[in-house]
PDB file of C-alpha atoms in Angstrom:
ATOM      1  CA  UNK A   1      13.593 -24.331   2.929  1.00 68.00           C
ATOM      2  CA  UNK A   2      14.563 -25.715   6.200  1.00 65.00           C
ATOM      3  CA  UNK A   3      11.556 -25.338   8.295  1.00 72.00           C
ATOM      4  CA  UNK A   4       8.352 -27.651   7.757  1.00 83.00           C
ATOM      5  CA  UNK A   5       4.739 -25.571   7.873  1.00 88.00           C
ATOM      6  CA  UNK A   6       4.039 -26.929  10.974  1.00 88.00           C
ATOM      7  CA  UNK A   7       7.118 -26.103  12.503  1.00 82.00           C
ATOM      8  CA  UNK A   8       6.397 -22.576  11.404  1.00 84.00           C
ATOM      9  CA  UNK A   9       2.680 -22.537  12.160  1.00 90.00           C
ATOM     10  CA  UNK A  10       3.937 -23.324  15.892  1.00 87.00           C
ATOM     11  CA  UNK A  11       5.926 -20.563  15.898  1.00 84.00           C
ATOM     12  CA  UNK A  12       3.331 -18.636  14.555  1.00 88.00           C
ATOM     13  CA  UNK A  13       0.899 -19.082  16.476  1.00 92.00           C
ATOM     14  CA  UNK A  14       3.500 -18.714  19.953  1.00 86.00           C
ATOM     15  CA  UNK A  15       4.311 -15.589  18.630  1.00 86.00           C
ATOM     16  CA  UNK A  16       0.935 -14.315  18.160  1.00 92.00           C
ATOM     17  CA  UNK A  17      -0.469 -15.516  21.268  1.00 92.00           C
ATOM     18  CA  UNK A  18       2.698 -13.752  23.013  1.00 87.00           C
ATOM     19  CA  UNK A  19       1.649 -10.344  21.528  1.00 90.00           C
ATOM     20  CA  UNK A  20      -2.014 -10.793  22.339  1.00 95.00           C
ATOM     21  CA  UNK A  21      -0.695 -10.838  25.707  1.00 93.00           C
ATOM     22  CA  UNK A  22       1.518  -7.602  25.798  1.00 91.00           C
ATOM     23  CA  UNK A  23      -0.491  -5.385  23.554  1.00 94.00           C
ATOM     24  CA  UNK A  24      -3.761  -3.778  23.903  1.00 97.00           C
ATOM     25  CA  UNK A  25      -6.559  -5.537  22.144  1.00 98.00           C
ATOM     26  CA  UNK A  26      -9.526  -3.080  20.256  1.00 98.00           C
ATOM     27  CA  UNK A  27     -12.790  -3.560  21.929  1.00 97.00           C
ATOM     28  CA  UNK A  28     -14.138  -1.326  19.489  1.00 98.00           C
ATOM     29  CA  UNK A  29     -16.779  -3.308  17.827  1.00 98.00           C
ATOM     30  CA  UNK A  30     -17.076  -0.971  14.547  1.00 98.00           C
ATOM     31  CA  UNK A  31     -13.305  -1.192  14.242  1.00 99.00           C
ATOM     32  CA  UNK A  32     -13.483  -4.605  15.107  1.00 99.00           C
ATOM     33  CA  UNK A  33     -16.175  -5.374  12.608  1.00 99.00           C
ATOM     34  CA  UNK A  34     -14.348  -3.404   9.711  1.00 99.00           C
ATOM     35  CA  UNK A  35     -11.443  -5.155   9.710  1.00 99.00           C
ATOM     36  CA  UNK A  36     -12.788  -8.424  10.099  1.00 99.00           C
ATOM     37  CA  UNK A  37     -14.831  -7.360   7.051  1.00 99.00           C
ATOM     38  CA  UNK A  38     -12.064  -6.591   4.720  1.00 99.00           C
ATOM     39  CA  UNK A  39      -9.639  -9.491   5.872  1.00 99.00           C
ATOM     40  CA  UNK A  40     -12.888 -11.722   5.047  1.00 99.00           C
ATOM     41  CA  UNK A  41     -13.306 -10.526   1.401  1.00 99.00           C
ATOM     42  CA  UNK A  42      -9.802 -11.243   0.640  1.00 99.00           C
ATOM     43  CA  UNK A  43      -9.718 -14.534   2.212  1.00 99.00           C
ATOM     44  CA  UNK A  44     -12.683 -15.555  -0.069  1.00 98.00           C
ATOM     45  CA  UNK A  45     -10.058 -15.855  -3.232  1.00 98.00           C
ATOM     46  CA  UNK A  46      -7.459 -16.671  -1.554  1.00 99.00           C
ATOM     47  CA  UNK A  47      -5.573 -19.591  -3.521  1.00 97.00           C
ATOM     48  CA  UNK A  48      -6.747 -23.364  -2.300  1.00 96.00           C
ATOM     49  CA  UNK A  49      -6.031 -24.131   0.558  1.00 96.00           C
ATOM     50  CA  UNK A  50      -5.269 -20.969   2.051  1.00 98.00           C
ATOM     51  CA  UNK A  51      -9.064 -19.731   1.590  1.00 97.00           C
ATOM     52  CA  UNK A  52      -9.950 -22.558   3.196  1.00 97.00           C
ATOM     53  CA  UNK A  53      -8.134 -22.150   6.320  1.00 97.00           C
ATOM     54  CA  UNK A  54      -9.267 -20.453   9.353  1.00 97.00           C
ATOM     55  CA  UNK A  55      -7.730 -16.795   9.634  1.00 98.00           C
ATOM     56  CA  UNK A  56      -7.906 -15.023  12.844  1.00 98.00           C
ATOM     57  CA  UNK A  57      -7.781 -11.317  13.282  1.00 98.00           C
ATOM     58  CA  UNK A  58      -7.044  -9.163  15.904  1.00 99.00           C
ATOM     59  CA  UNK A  59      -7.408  -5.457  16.238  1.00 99.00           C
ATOM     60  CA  UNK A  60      -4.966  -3.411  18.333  1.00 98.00           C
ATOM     61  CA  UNK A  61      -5.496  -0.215  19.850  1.00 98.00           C
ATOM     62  CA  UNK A  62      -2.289   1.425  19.366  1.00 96.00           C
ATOM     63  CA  UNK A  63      -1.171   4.309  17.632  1.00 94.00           C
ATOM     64  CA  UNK A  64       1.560   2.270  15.384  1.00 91.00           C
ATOM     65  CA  UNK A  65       0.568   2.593  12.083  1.00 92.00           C
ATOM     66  CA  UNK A  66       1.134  -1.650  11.250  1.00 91.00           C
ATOM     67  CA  UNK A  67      -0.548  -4.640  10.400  1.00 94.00           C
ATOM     68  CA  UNK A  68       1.338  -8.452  10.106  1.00 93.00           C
ATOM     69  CA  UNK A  69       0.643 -11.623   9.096  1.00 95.00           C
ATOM     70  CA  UNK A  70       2.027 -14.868  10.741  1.00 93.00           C
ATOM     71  CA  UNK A  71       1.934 -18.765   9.816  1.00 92.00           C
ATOM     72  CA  UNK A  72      -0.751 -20.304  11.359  1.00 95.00           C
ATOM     73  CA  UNK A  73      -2.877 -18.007   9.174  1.00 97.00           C
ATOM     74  CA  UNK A  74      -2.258 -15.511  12.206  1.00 97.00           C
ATOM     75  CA  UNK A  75      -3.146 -11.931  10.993  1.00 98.00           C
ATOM     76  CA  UNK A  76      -2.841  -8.191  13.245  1.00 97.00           C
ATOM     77  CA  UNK A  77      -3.926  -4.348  12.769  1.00 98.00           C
ATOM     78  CA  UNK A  78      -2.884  -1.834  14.370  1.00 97.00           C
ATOM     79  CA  UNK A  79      -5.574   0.745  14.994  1.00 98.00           C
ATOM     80  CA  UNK A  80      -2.980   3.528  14.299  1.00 96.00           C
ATOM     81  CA  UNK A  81      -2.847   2.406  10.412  1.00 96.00           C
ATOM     82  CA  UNK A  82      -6.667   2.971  10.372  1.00 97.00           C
ATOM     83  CA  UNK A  83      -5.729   6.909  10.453  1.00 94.00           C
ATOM     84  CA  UNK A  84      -3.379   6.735   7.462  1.00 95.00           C
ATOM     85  CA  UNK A  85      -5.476   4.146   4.628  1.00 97.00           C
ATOM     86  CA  UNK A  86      -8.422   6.578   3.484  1.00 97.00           C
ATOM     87  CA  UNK A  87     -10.826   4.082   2.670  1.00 98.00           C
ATOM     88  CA  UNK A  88     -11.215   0.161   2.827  1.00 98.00           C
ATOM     89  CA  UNK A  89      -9.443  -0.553  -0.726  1.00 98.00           C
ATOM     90  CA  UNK A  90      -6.150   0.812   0.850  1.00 98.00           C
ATOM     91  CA  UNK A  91      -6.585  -1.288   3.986  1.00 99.00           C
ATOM     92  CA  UNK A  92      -7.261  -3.945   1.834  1.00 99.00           C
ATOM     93  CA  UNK A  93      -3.930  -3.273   0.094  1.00 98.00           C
ATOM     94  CA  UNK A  94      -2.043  -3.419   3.692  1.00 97.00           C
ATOM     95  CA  UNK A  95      -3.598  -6.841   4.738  1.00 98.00           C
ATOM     96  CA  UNK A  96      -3.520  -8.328   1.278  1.00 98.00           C
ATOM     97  CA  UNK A  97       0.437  -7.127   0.960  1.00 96.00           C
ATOM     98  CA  UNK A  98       0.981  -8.853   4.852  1.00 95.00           C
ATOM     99  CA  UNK A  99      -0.890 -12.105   3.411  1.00 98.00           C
ATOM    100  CA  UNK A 100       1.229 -12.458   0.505  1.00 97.00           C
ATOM    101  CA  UNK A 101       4.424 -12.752   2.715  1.00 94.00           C
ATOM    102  CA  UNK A 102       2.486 -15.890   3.995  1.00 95.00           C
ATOM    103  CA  UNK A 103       0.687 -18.135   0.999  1.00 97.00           C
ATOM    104  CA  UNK A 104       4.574 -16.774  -0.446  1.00 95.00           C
ATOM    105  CA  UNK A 105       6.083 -18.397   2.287  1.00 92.00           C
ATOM    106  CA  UNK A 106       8.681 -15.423   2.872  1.00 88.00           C
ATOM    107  CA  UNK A 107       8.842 -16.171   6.653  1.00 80.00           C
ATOM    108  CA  UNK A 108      10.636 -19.283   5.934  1.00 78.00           C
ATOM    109  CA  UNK A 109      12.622 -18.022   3.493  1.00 81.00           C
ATOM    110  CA  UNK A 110      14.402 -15.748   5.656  1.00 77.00           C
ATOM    111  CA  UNK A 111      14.579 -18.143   8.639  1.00 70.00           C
ATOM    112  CA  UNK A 112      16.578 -20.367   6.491  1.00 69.00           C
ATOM    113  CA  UNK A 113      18.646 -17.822   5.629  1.00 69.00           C
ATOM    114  CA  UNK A 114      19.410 -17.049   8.910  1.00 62.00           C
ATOM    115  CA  UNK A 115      20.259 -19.955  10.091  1.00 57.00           C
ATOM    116  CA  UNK A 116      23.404 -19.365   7.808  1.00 53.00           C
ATOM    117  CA  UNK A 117      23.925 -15.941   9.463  1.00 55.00           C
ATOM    118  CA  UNK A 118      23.927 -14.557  12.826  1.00 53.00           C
ATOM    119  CA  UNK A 119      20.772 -15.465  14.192  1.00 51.00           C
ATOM    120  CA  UNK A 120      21.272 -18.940  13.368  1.00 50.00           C
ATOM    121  CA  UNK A 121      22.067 -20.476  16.433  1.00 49.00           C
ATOM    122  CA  UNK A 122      19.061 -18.840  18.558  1.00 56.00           C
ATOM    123  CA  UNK A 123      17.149 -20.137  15.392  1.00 56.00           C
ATOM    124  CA  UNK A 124      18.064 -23.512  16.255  1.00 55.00           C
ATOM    125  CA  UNK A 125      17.607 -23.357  19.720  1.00 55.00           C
ATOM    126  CA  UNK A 126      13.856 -22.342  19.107  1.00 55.00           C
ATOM    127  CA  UNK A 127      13.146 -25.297  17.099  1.00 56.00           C
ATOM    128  CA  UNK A 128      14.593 -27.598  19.717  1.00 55.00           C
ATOM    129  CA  UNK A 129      12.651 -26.080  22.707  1.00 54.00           C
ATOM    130  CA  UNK A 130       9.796 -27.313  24.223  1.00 50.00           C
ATOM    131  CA  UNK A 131       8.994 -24.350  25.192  1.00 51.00           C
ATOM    132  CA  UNK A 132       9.798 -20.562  24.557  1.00 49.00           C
ATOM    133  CA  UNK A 133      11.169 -17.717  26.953  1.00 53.00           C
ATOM    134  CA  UNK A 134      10.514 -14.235  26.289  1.00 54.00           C
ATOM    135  CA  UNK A 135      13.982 -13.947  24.323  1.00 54.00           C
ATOM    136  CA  UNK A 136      13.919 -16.687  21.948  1.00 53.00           C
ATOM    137  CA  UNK A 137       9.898 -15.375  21.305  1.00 57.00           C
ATOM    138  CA  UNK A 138      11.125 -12.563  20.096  1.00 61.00           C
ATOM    139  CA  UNK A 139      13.698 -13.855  18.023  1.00 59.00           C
ATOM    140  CA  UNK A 140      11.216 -16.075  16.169  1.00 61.00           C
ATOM    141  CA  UNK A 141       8.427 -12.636  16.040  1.00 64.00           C
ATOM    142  CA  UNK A 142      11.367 -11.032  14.068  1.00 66.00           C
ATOM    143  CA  UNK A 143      12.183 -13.615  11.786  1.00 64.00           C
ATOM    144  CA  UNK A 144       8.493 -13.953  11.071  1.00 67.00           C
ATOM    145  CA  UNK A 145       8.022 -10.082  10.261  1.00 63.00           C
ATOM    146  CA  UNK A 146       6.800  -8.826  13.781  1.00 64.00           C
ATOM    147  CA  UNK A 147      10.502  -7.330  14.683  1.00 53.00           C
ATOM    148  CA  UNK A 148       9.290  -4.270  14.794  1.00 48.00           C
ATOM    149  CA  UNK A 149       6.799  -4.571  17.803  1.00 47.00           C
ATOM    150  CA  UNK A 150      10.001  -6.383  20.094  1.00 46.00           C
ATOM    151  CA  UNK A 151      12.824  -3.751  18.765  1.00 45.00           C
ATOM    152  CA  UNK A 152      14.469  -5.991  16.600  1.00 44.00           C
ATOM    153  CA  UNK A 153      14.599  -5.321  12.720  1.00 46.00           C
ATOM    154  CA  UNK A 154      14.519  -7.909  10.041  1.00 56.00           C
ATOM    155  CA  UNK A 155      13.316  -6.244   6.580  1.00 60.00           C
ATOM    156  CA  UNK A 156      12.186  -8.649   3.955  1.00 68.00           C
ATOM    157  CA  UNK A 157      14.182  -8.221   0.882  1.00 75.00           C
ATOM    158  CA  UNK A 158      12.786  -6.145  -1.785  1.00 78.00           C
ATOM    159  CA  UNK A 159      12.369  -9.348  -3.971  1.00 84.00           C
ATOM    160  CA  UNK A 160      10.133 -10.471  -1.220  1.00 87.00           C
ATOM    161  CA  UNK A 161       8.539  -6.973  -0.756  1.00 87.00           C
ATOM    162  CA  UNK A 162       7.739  -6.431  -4.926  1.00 90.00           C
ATOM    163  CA  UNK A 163       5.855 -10.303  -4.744  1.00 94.00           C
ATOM    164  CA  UNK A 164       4.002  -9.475  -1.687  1.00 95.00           C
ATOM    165  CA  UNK A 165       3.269  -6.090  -3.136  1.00 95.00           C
ATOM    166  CA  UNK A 166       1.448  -8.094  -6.009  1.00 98.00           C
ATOM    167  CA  UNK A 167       0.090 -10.896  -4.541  1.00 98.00           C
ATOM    168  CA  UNK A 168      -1.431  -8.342  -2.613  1.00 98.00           C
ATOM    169  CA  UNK A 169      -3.076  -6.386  -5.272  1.00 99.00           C
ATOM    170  CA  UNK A 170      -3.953  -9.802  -7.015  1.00 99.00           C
ATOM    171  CA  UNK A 171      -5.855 -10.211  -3.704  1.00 99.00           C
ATOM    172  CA  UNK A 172      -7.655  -7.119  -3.858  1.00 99.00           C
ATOM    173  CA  UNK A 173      -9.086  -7.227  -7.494  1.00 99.00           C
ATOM    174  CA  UNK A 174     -10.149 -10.752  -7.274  1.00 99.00           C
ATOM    175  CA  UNK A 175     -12.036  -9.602  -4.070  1.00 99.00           C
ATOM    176  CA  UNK A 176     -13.660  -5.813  -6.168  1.00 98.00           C
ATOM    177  CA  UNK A 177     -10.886  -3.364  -4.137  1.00 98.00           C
ATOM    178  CA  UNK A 178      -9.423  -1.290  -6.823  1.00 98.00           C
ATOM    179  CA  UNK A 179      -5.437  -2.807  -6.694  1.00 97.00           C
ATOM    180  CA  UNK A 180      -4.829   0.740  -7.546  1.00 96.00           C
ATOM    181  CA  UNK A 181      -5.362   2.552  -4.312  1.00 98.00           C
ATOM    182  CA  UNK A 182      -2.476   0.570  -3.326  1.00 97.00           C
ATOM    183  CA  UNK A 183      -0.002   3.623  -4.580  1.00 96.00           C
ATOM    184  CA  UNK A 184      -2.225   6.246  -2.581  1.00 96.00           C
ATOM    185  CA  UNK A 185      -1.712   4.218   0.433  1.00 94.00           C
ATOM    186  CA  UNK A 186       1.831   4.346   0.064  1.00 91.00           C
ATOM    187  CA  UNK A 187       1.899   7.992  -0.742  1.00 93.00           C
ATOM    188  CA  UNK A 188      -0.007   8.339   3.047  1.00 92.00           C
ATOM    189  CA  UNK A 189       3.096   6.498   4.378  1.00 88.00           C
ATOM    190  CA  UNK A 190       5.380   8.804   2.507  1.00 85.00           C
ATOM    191  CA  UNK A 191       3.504  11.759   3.955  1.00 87.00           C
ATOM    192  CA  UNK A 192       3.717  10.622   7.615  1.00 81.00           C
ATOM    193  CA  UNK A 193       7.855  10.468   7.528  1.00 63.00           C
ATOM    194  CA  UNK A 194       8.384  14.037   8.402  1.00 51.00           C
ATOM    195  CA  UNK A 195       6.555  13.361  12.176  1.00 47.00           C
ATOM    196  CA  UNK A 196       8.829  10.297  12.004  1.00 49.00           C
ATOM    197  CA  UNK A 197       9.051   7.057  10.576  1.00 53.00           C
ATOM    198  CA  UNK A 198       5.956   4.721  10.645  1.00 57.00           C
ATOM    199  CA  UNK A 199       6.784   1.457  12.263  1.00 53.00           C
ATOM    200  CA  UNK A 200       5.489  -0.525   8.634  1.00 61.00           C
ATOM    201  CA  UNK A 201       7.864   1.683   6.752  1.00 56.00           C
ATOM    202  CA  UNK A 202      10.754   0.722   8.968  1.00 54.00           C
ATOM    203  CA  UNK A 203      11.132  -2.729   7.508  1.00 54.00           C
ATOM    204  CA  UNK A 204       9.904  -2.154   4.153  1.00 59.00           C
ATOM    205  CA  UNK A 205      11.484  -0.437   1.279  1.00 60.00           C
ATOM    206  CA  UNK A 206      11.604   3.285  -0.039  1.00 69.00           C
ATOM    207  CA  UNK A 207       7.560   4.615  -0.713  1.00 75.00           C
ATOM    208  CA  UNK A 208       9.004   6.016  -4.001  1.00 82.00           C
ATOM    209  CA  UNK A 209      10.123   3.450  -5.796  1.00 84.00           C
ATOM    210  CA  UNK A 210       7.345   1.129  -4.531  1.00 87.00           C
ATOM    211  CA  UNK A 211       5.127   3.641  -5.832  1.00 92.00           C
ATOM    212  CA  UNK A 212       6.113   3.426  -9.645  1.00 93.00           C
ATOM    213  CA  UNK A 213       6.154  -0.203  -9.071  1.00 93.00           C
ATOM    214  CA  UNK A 214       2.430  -0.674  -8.219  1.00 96.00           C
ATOM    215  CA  UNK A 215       1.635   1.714 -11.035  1.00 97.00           C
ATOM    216  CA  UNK A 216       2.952  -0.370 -13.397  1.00 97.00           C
ATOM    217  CA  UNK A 217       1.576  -3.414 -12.427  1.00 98.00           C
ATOM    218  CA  UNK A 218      -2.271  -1.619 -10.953  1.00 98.00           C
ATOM    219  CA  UNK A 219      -3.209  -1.570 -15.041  1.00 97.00           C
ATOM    220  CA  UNK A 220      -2.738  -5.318 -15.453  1.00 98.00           C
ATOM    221  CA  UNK A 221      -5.464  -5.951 -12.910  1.00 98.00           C
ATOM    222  CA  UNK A 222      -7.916  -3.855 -14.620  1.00 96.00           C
ATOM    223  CA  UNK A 223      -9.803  -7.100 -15.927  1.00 97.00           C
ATOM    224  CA  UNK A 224      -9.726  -9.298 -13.110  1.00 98.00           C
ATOM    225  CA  UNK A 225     -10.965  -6.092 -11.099  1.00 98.00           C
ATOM    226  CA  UNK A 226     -13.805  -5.731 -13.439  1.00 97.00           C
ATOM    227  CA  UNK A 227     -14.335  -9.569 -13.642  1.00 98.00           C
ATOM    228  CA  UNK A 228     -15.063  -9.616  -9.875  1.00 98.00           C
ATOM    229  CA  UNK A 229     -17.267  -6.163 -10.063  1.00 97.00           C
ATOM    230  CA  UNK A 230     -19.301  -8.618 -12.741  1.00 97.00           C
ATOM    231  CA  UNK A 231     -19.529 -11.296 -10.362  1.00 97.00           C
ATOM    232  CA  UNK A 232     -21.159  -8.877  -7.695  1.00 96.00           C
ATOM    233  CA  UNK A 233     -18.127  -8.942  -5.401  1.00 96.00           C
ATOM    234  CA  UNK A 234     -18.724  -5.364  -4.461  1.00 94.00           C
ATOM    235  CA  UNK A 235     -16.848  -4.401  -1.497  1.00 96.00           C
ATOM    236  CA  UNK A 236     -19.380  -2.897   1.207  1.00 96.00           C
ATOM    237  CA  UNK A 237     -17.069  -2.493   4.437  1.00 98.00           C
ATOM    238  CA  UNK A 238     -17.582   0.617   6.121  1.00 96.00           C
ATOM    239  CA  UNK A 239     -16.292   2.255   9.992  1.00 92.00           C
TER     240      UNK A 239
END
């Protein structure tokens, strides 16, 4: 890895301040209050010392159906996905998923890979600046997994995609979301593609596939799941 956490918490944090700026943020306190709910329950077993951090979350009213998460424990929904997850478990899967690209340090991963490839230059050029313009922002917002929202795509690999996936799930079970709804989220995102592809699907891999993936793993969380139901970690977020 050639980037240090702080050097990617900076960017982070740049990055999300940046799109606080251009996008619209929720002021709907029920949305608001949902989300925050969720993102709280799964921050509670979080690893050490990621449960320990302060996460920020911002709602935004937008009809992209998206969420990200960003170093400097930096996390986004769009209210747009809010339409496609049925229930709080499958939200939960969507912000548990975008979490596990961070405590897996993915971001990095592919930043350092790109600094062998084509982007490597403007990659450079970030980490050297004092300060960022608009272009080199959105450089960094891609190689960080917020592409989509500035029209430039970087998908994680599926290696990177099937470990967030589970880390993810892990995630929900520890926190009493049943890991399994994770497959009938994707199945919503499946449905959507014939009124055109859904902004989180562009930079992650086929539904299908992902699909028979989660199934196989959703039955190996069955104890944890129940081990957290025990413990009275029942989830109670609502809209």
């Amino acid at each position: 890895m050639l980037f240090s956490s702080g050097q990617l918490a900076s960017l982070g944090d740049t990055s999300y301040a940046e799109l606080k700026q251009q996008e619209k943020v929720s002021s709907d306190a029920n949305v608001v209050r949902y989300v925050q709910c969720i993102t709280d329950d799964l921050i509670a077993v979080l690893p050490s010392p990621w449960r320990d951090k302060q996460w920020e979350v911002t709602v935004f009213e937008s009809e992209q159906v998206n969420a990200f998460a960003l170093p400097g424990e930096n996390i986004g929904v769009y209210t747009g996905l809010l339409a496609v997850t049925e229930n709080a478990h499958q939200l939960a899967a969507v912000i548990g998923h975008e979490i596990g690209h961070v405590i897996a340090d993915h971001g990095n991963e592919r930043m350092s890979n790109e600094m062998a490839v084509g982007l490597g230059l403007q990659l450079g050029a970030i980490l050297a600046a004092d300060r960022l313009d608009s272009n080199t922002t959105a450089i960094a917002m891609a190689a960080l997994g917020v592409g989509a929202q500035v029209g430039i795509l970087l998908p994680y690999s599926r290696v990177h995609e099937s470990e967030s996936d589970q880390l993810g799930m892990d995630y929900m079970a520890a926190a009493g979301y049943q890991p399994a709804e994770a497959a009938n989220l994707w199945r919503n995102m499946a449905n959507l593609g014939g009124n055109g592809t859904p902004e989180f699907l562009s930079t992650h891999p086929s539904p299908q596939s992902r699909i028979a993936a989660i199934e196989a793993y959703a039955p190996r969380l069955q104890s944890l799941y129940e081990q957290a139901r025990a413990a009275r970690r029942t989830p109670i977020c609502s809209l």
